[in-house]
Tab-separated table of C-alpha atoms (C1' of nucleotides) in Angstrom:
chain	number	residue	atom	x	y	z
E	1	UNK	CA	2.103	-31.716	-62.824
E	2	UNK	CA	2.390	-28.091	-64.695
E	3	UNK	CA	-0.285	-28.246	-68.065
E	4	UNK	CA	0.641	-31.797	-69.668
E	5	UNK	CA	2.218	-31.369	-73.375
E	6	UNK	CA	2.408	-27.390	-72.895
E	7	UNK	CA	6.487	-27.663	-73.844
E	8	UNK	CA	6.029	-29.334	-76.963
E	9	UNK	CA	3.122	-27.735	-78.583
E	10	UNK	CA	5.038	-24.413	-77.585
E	11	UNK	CA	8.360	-25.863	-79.278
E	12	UNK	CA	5.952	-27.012	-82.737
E	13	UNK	CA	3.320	-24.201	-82.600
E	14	UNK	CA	4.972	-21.186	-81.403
E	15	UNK	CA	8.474	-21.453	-81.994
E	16	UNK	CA	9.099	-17.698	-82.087
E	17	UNK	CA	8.156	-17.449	-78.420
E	18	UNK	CA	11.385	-19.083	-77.055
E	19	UNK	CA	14.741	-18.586	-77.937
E	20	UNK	CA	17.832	-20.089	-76.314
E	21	UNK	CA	20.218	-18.058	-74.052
E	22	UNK	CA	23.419	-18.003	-72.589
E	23	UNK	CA	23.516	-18.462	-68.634
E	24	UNK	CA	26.013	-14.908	-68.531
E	25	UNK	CA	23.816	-13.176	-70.356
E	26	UNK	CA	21.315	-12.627	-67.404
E	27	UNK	CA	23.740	-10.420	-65.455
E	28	UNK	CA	22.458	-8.033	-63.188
E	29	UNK	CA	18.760	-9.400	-63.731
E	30	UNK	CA	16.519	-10.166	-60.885
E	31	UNK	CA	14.916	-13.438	-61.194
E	32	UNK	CA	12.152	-14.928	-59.227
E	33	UNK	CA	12.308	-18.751	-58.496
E	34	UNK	CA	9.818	-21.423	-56.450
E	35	UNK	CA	11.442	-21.963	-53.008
E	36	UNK	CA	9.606	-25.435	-52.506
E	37	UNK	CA	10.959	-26.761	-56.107
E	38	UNK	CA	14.291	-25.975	-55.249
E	39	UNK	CA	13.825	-27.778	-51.945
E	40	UNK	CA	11.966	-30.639	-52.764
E	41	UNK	CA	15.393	-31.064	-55.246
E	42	UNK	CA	17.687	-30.821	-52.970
E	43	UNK	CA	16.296	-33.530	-50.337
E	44	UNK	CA	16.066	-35.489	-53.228
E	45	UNK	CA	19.467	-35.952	-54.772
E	46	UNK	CA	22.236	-34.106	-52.612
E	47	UNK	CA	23.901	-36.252	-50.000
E	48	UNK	CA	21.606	-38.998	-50.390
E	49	UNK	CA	21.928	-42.389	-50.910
E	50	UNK	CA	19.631	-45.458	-49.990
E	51	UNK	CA	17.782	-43.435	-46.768
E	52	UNK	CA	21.377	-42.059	-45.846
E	53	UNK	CA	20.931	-38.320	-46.151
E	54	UNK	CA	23.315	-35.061	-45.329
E	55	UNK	CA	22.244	-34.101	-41.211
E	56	UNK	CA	23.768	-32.105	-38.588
E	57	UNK	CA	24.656	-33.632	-34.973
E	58	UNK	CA	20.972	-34.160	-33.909
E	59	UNK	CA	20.594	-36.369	-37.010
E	60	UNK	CA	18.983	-32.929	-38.558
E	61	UNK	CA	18.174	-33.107	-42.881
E	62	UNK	CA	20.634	-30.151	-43.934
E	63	UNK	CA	21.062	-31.161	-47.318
E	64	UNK	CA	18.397	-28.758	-48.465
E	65	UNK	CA	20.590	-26.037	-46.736
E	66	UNK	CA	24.053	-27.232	-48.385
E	67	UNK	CA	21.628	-27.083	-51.843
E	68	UNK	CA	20.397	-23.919	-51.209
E	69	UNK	CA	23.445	-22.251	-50.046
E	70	UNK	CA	25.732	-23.226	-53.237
E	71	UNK	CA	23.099	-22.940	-55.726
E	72	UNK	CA	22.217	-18.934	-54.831
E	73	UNK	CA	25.818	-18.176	-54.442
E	74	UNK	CA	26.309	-19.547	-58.011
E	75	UNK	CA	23.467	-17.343	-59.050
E	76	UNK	CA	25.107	-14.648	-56.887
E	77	UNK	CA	28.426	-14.637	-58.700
E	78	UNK	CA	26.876	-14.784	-62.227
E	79	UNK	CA	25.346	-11.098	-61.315
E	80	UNK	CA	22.113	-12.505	-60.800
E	81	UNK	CA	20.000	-11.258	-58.138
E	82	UNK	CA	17.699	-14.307	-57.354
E	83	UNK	CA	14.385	-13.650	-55.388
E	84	UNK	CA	12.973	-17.006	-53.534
E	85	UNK	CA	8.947	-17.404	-53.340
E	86	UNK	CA	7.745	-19.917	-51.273
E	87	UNK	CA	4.505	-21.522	-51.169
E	88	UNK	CA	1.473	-20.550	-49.462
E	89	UNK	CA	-2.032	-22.343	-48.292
E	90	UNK	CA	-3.081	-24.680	-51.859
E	91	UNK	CA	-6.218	-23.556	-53.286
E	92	UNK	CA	-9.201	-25.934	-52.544
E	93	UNK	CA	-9.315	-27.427	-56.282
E	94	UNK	CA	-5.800	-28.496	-56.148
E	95	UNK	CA	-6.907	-30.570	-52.957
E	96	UNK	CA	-7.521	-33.767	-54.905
E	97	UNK	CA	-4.519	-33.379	-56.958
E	98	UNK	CA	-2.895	-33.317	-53.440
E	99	UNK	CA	-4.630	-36.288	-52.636
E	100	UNK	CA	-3.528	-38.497	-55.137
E	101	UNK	CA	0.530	-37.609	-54.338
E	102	UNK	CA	-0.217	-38.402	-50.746
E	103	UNK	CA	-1.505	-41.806	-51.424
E	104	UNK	CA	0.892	-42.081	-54.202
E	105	UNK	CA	3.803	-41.080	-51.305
E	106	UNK	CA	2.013	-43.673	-48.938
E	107	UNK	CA	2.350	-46.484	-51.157
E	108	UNK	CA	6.146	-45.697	-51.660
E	109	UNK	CA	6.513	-45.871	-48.121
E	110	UNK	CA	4.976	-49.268	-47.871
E	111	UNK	CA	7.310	-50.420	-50.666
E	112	UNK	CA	10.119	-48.779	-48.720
E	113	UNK	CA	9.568	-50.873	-45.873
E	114	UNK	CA	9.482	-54.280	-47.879
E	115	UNK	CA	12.487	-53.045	-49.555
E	116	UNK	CA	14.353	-52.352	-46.253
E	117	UNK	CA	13.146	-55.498	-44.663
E	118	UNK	CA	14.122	-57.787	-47.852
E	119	UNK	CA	17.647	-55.640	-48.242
E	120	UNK	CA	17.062	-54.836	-52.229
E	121	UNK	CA	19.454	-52.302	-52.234
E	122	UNK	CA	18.154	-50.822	-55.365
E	123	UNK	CA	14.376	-50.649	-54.232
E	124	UNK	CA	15.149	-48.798	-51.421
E	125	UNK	CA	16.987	-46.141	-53.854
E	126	UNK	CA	14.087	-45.873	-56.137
E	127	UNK	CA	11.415	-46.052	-52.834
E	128	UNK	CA	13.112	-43.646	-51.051
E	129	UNK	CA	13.305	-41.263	-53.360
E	130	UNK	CA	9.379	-41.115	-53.546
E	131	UNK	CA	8.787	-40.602	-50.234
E	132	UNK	CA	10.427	-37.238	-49.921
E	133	UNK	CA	8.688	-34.646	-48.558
E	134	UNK	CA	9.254	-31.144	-48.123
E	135	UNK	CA	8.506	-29.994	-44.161
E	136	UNK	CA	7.823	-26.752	-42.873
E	137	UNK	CA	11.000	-27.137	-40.764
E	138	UNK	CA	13.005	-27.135	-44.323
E	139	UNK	CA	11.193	-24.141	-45.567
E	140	UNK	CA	12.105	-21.875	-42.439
E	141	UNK	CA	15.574	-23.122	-42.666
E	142	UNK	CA	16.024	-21.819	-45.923
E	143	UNK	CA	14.399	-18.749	-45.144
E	144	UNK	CA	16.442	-18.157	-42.180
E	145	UNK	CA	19.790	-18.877	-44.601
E	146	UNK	CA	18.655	-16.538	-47.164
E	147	UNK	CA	17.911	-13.916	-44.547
E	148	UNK	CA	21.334	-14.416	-43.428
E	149	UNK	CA	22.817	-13.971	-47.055
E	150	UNK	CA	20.830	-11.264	-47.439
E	151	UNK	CA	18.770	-12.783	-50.424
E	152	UNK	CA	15.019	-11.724	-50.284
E	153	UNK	CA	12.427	-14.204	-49.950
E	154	UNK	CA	8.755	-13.823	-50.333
E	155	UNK	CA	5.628	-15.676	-49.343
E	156	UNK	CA	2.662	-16.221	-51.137
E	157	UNK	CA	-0.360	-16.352	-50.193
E	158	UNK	CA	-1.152	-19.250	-52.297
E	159	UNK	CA	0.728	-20.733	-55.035
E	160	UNK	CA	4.309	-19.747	-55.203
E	161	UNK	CA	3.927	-20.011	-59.244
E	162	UNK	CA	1.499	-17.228	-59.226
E	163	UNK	CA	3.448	-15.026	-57.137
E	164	UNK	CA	6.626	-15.143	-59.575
E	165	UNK	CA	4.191	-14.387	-61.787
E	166	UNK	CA	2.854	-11.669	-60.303
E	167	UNK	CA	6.182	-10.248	-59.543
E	168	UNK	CA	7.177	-10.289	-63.008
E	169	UNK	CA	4.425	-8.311	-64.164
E	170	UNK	CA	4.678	-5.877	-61.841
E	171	UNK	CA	8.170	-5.529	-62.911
E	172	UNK	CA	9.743	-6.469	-59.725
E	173	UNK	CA	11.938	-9.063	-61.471
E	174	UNK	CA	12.749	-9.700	-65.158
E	175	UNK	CA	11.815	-13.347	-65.651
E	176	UNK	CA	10.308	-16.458	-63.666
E	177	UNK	CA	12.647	-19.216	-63.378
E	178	UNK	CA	11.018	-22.490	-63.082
E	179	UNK	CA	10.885	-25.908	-64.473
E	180	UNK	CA	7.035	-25.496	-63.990
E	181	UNK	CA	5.095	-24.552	-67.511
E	182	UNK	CA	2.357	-23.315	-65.212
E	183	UNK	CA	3.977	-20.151	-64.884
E	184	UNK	CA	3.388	-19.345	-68.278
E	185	UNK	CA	-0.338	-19.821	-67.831
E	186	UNK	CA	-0.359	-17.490	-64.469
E	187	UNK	CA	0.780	-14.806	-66.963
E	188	UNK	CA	4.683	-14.336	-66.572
E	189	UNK	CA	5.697	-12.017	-69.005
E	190	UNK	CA	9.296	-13.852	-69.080
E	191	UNK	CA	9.902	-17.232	-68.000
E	192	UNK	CA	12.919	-19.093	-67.762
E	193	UNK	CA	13.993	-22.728	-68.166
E	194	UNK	CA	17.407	-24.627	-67.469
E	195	UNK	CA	18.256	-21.774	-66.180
E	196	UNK	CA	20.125	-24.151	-62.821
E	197	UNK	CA	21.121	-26.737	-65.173
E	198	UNK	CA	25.068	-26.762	-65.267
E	199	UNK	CA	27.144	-25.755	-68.072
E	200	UNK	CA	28.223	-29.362	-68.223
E	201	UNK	CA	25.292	-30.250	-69.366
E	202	UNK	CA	24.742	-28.333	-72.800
E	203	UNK	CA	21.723	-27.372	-72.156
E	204	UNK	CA	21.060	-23.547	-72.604
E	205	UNK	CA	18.806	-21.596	-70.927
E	206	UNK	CA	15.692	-21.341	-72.834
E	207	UNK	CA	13.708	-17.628	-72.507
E	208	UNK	CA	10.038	-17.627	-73.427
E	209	UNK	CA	7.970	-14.346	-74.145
E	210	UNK	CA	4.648	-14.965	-73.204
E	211	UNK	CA	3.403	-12.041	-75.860
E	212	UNK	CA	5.442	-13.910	-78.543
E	213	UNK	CA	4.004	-17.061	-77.295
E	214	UNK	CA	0.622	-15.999	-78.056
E	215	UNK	CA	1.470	-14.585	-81.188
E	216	UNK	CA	2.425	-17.529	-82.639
E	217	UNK	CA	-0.322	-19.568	-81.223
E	218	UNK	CA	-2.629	-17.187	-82.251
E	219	UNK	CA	-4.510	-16.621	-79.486
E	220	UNK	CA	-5.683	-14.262	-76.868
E	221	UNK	CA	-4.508	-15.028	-73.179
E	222	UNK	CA	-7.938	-15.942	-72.484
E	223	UNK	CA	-7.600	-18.403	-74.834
E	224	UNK	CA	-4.390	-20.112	-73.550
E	225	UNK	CA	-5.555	-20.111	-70.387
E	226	UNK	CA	-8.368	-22.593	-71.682
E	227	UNK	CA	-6.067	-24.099	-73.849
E	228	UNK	CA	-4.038	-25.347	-70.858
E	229	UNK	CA	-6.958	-26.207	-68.776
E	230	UNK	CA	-7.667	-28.631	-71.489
E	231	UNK	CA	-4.518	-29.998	-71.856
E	232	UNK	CA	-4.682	-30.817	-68.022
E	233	UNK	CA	-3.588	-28.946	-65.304
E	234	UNK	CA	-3.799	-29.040	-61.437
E	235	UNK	CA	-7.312	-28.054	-60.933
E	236	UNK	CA	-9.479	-30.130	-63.052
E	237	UNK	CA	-9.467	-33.461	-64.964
E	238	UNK	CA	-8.878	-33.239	-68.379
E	239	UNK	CA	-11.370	-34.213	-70.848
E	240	UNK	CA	-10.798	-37.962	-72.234
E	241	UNK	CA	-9.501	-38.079	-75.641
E	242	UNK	CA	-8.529	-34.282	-76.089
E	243	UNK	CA	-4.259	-33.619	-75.679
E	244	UNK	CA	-2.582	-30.921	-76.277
E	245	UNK	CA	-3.071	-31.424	-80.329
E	246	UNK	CA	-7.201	-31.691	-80.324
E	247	UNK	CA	-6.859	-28.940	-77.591
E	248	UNK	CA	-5.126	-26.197	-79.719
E	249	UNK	CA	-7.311	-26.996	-82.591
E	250	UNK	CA	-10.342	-26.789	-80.863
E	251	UNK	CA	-9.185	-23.182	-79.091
E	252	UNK	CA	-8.333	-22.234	-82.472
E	253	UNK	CA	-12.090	-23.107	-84.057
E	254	UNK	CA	-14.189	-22.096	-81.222
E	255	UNK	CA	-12.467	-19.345	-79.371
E	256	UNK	CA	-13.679	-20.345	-75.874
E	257	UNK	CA	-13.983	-23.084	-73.503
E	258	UNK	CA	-18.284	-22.462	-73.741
E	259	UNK	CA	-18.058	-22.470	-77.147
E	260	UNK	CA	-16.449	-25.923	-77.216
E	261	UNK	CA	-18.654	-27.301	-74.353
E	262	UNK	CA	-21.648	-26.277	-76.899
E	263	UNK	CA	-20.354	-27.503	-80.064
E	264	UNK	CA	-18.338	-30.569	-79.744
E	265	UNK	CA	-19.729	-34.353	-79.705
E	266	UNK	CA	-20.797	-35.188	-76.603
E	267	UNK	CA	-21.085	-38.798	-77.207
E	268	UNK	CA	-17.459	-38.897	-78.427
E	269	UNK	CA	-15.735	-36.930	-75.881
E	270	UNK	CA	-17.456	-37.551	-72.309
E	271	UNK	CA	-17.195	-34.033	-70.519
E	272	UNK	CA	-17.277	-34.555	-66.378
E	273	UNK	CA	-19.759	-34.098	-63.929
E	274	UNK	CA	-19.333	-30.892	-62.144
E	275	UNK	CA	-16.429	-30.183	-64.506
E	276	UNK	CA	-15.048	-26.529	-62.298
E	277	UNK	CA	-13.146	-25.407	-65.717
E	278	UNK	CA	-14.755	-21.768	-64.499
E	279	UNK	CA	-12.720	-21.972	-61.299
E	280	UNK	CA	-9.927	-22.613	-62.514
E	281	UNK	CA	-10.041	-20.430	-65.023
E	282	UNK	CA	-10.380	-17.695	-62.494
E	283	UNK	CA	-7.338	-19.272	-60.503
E	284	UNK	CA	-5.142	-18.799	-63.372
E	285	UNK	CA	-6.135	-15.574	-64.622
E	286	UNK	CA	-6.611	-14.231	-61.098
E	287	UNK	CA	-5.145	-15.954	-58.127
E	288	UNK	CA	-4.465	-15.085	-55.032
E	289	UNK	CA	-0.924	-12.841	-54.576
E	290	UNK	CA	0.083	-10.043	-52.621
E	291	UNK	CA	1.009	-6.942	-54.552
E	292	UNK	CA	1.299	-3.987	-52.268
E	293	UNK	CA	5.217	-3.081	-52.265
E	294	UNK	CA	5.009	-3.174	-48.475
E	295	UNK	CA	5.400	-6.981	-49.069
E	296	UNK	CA	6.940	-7.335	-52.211
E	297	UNK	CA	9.906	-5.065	-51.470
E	298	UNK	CA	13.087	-6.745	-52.917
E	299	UNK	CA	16.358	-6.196	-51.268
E	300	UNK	CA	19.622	-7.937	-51.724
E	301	UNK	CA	21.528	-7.130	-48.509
E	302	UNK	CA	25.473	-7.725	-47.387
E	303	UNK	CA	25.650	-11.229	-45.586
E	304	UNK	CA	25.203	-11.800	-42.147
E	305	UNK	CA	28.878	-12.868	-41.245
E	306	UNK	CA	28.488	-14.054	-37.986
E	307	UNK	CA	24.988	-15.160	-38.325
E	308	UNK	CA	26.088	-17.611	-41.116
E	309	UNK	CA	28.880	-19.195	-39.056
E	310	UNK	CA	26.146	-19.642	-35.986
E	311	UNK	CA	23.658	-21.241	-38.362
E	312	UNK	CA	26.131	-23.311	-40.636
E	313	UNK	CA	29.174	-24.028	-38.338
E	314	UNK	CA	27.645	-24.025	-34.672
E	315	UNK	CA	24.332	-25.606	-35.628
E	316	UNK	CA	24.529	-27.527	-38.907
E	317	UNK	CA	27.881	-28.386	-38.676
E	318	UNK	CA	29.182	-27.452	-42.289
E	319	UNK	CA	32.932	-27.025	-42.402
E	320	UNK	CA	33.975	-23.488	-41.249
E	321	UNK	CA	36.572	-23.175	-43.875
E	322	UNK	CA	34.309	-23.844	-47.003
E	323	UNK	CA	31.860	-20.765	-45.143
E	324	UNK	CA	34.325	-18.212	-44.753
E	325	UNK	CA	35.214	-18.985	-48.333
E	326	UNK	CA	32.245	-18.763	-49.409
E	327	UNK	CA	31.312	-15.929	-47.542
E	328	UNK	CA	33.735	-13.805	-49.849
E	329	UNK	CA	32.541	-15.362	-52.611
E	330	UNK	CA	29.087	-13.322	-51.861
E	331	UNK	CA	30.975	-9.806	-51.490
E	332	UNK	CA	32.929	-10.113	-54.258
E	333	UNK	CA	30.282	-11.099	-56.501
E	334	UNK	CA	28.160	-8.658	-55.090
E	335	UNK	CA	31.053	-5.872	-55.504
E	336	UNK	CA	31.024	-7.016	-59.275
E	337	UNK	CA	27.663	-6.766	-59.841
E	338	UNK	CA	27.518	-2.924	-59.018
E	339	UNK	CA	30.141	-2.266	-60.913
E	340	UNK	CA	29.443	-4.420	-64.338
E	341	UNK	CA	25.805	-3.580	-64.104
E	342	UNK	CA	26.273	-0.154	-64.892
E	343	UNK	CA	29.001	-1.291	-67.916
E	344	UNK	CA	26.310	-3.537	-68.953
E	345	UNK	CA	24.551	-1.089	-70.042
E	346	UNK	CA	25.954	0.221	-73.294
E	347	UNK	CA	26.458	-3.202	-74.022
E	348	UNK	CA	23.622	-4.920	-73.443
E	349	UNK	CA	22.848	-6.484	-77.365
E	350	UNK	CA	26.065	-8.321	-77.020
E	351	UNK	CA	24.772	-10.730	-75.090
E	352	UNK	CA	20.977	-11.230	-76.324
E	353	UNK	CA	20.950	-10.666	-79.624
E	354	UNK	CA	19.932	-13.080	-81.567
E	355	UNK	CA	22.931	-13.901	-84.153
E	356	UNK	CA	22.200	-17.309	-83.798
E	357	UNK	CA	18.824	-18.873	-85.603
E	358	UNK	CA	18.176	-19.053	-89.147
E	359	UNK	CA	18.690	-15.434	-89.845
E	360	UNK	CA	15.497	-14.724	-91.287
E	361	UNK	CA	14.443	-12.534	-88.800
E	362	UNK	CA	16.475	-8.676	-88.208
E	363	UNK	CA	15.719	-7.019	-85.139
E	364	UNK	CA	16.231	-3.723	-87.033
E	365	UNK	CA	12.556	-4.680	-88.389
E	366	UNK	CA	10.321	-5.743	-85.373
E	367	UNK	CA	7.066	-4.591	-86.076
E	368	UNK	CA	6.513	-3.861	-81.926
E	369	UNK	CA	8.241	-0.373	-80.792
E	370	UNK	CA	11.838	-0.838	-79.524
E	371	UNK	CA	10.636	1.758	-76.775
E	372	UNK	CA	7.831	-0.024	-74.269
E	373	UNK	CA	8.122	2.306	-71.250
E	374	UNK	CA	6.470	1.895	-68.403
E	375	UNK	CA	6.671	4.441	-65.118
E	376	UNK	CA	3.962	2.411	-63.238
E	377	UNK	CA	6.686	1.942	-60.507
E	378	UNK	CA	6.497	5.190	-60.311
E	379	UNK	CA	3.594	6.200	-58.279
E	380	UNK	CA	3.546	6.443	-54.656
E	381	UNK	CA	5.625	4.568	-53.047
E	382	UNK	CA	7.152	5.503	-49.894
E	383	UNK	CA	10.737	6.396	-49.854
E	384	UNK	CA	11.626	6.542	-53.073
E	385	UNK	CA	12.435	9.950	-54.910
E	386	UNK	CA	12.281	8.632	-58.254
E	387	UNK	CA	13.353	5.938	-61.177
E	388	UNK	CA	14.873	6.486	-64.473
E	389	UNK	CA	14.010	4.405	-66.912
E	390	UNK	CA	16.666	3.327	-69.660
E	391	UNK	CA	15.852	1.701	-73.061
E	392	UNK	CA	17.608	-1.294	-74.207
E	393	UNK	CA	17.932	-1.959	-77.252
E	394	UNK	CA	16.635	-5.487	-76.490
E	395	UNK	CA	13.156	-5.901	-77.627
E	396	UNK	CA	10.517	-4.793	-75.508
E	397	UNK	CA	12.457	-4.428	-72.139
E	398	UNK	CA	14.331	-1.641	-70.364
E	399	UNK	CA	16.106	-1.335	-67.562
E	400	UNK	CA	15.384	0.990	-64.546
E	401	UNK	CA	17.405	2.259	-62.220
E	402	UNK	CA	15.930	3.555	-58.670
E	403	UNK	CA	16.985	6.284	-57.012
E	404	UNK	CA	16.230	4.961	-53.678
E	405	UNK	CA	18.475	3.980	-50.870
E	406	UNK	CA	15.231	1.789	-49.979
E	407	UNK	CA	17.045	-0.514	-53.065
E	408	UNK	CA	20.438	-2.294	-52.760
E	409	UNK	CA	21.749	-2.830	-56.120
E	410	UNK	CA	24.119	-5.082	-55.146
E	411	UNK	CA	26.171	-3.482	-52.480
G	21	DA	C1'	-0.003	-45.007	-92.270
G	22	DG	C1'	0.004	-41.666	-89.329
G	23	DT	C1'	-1.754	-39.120	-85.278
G	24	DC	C1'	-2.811	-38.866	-80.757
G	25	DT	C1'	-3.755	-40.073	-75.846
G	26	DG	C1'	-2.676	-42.023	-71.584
G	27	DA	C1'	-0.259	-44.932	-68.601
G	28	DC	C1'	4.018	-45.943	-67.385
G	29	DT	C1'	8.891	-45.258	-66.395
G	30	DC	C1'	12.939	-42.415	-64.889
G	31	DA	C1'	15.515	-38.381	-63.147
G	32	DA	C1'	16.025	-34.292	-60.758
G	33	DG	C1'	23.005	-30.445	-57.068
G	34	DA	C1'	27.464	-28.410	-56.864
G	35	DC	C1'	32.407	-28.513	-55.984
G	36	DG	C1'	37.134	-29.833	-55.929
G	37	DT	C1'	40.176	-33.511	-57.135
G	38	DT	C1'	41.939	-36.962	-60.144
O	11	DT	C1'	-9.714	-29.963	-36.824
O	12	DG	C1'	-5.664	-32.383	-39.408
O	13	DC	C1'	-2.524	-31.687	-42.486
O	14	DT	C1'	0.062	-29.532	-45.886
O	15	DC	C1'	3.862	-27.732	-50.144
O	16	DT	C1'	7.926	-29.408	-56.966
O	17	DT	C1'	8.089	-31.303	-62.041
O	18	DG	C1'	9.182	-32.814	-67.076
O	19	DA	C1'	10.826	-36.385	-70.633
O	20	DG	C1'	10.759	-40.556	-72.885
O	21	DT	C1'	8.576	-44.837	-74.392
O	22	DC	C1'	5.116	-47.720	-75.885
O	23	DA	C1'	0.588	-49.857	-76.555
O	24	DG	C1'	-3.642	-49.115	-78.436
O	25	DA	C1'	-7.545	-46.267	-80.174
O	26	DC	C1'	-8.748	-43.248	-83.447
O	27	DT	C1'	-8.680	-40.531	-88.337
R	16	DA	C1'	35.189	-36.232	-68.274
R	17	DA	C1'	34.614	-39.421	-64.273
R	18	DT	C1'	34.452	-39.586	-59.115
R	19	DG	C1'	33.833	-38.803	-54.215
R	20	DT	C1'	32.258	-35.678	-50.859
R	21	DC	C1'	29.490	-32.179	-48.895
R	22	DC	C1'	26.807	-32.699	-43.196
DNA sequence: AGTCTGACTCAAGACGTT
DNA sequence: TGCTCTTGAGTCAGACT
DNA sequence: AATGTCC
């Protein structure tokens, strides 16, 4: 369910924090996305209609596989280097959340069958669709494709948003891409939305800086972090009567979560018994990733030819001619990224800077330094000699360019 | 009158061809 | 041990200020 | 821009 309301307070309160992007202008960036999202998508809505869904010969789901093999070569041949994170063991607060969508999934399978038996054709569409369910088997078939394209994939330990997260902030990637506001409240520095949607739809890609964010909120991280506890998230119910509105305002005038607990009317809004906010407080601010580079080593590989036609042709059955195609369409793309990476470079303002939006704002006058380096990356790590770190004149990011062969820039 | 919550609903891909 | 693992957006009624 | 197909 993400924090309820998050997107629109953000869009009222702290405008500043997002601005709108074009889908080319994230070119040579490596972006971390949710593995189970992307799944649980795909089952959902390609190849399927009524219970009919996309399978190989021994009546096999593949439509996650046909989802997941077109959408990362589009991100592939748009520069982008996408890293998949996939979901871990749930942490025991989110058990009852978990709960609820289980008996929530078990009703829609009852109405399925009612459906089925009584033949309303357009019951079992909107039944169906509700008792999707993403498998173990359909994660380790998408691992075992992106191995093959050579696409990294990590696992958390826990939840996949906090990973991305986690990623991002130790510079591994540029942004999160997600649909999920949570990943915002785990901490990602950049965070991504619409980034998948098609051009068709007109819908650009909207960036959020999660310092800008709390700028314009006015408020520490601490603070949002208890903001979107209150606003309901995952972990805990949400206090009756307090939204996203009452929620800021109360951040705002207290400054804490124990501050509120202490000073507002406890007759007016009923606070829970055992109420874990503490918990999941710490789950937010510090949950459970791995962050030793053993683990979180990112490589983007040349494609498994062969392997690919085994998996796709031989055992899925896709269409040999629409694999070999797009086989080339991951060298190319990956032969273009090399190159225009390195172009990018002393051009990098023509694609982010801001021209659009009430001018009232010149970049020439940001109050933050243009130069933010960081060499953290630096320190031992095995294997690599060394990074150099290039400005941009975008604000507060740079590039950096390892020196290692340990990294595959896009071979 | 206007603000806000909460319960409810829906919708969710990508490509080539016409 | 069993079992698991994605969401936002819009609308509308009704309670509150 | 709508439409059918992907397996």
């Amino acid at each position: 369910m993400g924090i309820k309301g998050l997107m629109k307070l953000l869009a009222d309160n702290a405008p500043n924090g997002m601005k709108e992007q074009k889908f080319e202008s994230y070119f040579g960036r490596k972006i971390a996305i949710d593995a189970s999202m992307s799944i649980y998508q795909f089952l959902i809505v390609v190849g399927r209609s009524g219970t009919e869904m996309l399978t190989n010969e021994a009546g096999e789901t593949t439509s996650h596989l046909v989802g997941m093999f077109s959408r990362t070569i589009r991100l592939l041949e748009a520069g982008i280097k996408p890293v998949y994170v996939f979901d871990g063991k749930p942490p025991d607060l989110k058990k009852q959340e978990l709960a609820k969508r289980y008996s929530r999934r078990e009703d829609a399978t009852d109405d399925l069958a009612k459906a089925t038996e009584s033949g309303n054709k357009e019951d079992i569409e909107k039944f169906s669709k509700r008792t999707v369910k993403v498998t173990s088997q359909h994660n380790d078939d998408c691992k075992k494709l992106l191995r093959l394209m050579g696409v990294p994939a990590v696992e958390a330990p826990s939840e996949a948003e906090a990973q991305c997260a986690a990623l991002c902030k130790a510079e591994k990637v540029y942004a999160v891409a997600s649909e999920d506001m949570d990943s915002l409240t785990f901490g990602a520095p950049k965070f991504l939305r619409h980034l998948m949607d098609p051009s068709s739809k007109k819908i650009p890609v909207m960036e959020f800086d999660i310092s800008k964010v709390l700028e314009g909120l006015e408020l520490s991280m601490d603070q949002f972090i208890d903001l979107c506890i209150l606003c309901g998230c995952d972990y805990c119910d949400s206090i009756r009567g307090i939204g996203p509105q009452t929620a800021l305002k109360l951040v705002r005038q207290h400054g804490s979560m124990e501050s509120i607990l202490e000073n507002i009317n406890k007759e007016r809004y009923q606070i829970p018994d055992d109420w874990p906010y503490e918990e999941a407080r710490r789950l937010f601010k510090e949950p459970l990733v791995v962050t030793d580079d053993e683990q979180t080593e990112l490589k983007w590989a040349a494609p498994d030819e062969e392997g690919l036609v085994n998996f796709l042709v031989k055992e899925n059955g896709f269409n040999i001619d629409r694999v070999t195609k797009a086989i080339e369409k991951i060298k190319t793309a990956k032969n273009k990224s090399s190159q225009g990476r390195l172009e990018s470079f002393f051009k990098p303002v023509s694609t982010s800077a801001p021209v659009k939006r009430k001018g009232t704002k010149c970049v020439l006058v940001s109050p933050s330094p243009v130069t933010k380096f960081k060499t953290l990356s630096l320190r031992s790590r095995p294997g690599v000699l060394g990074r150099l770190i290039f400005p941009s004149l975008e604000l507060g990011s740079n590039y950096s360019v390892p020196l290692s062969r340990h990294f595959c820039f896009g071979i």
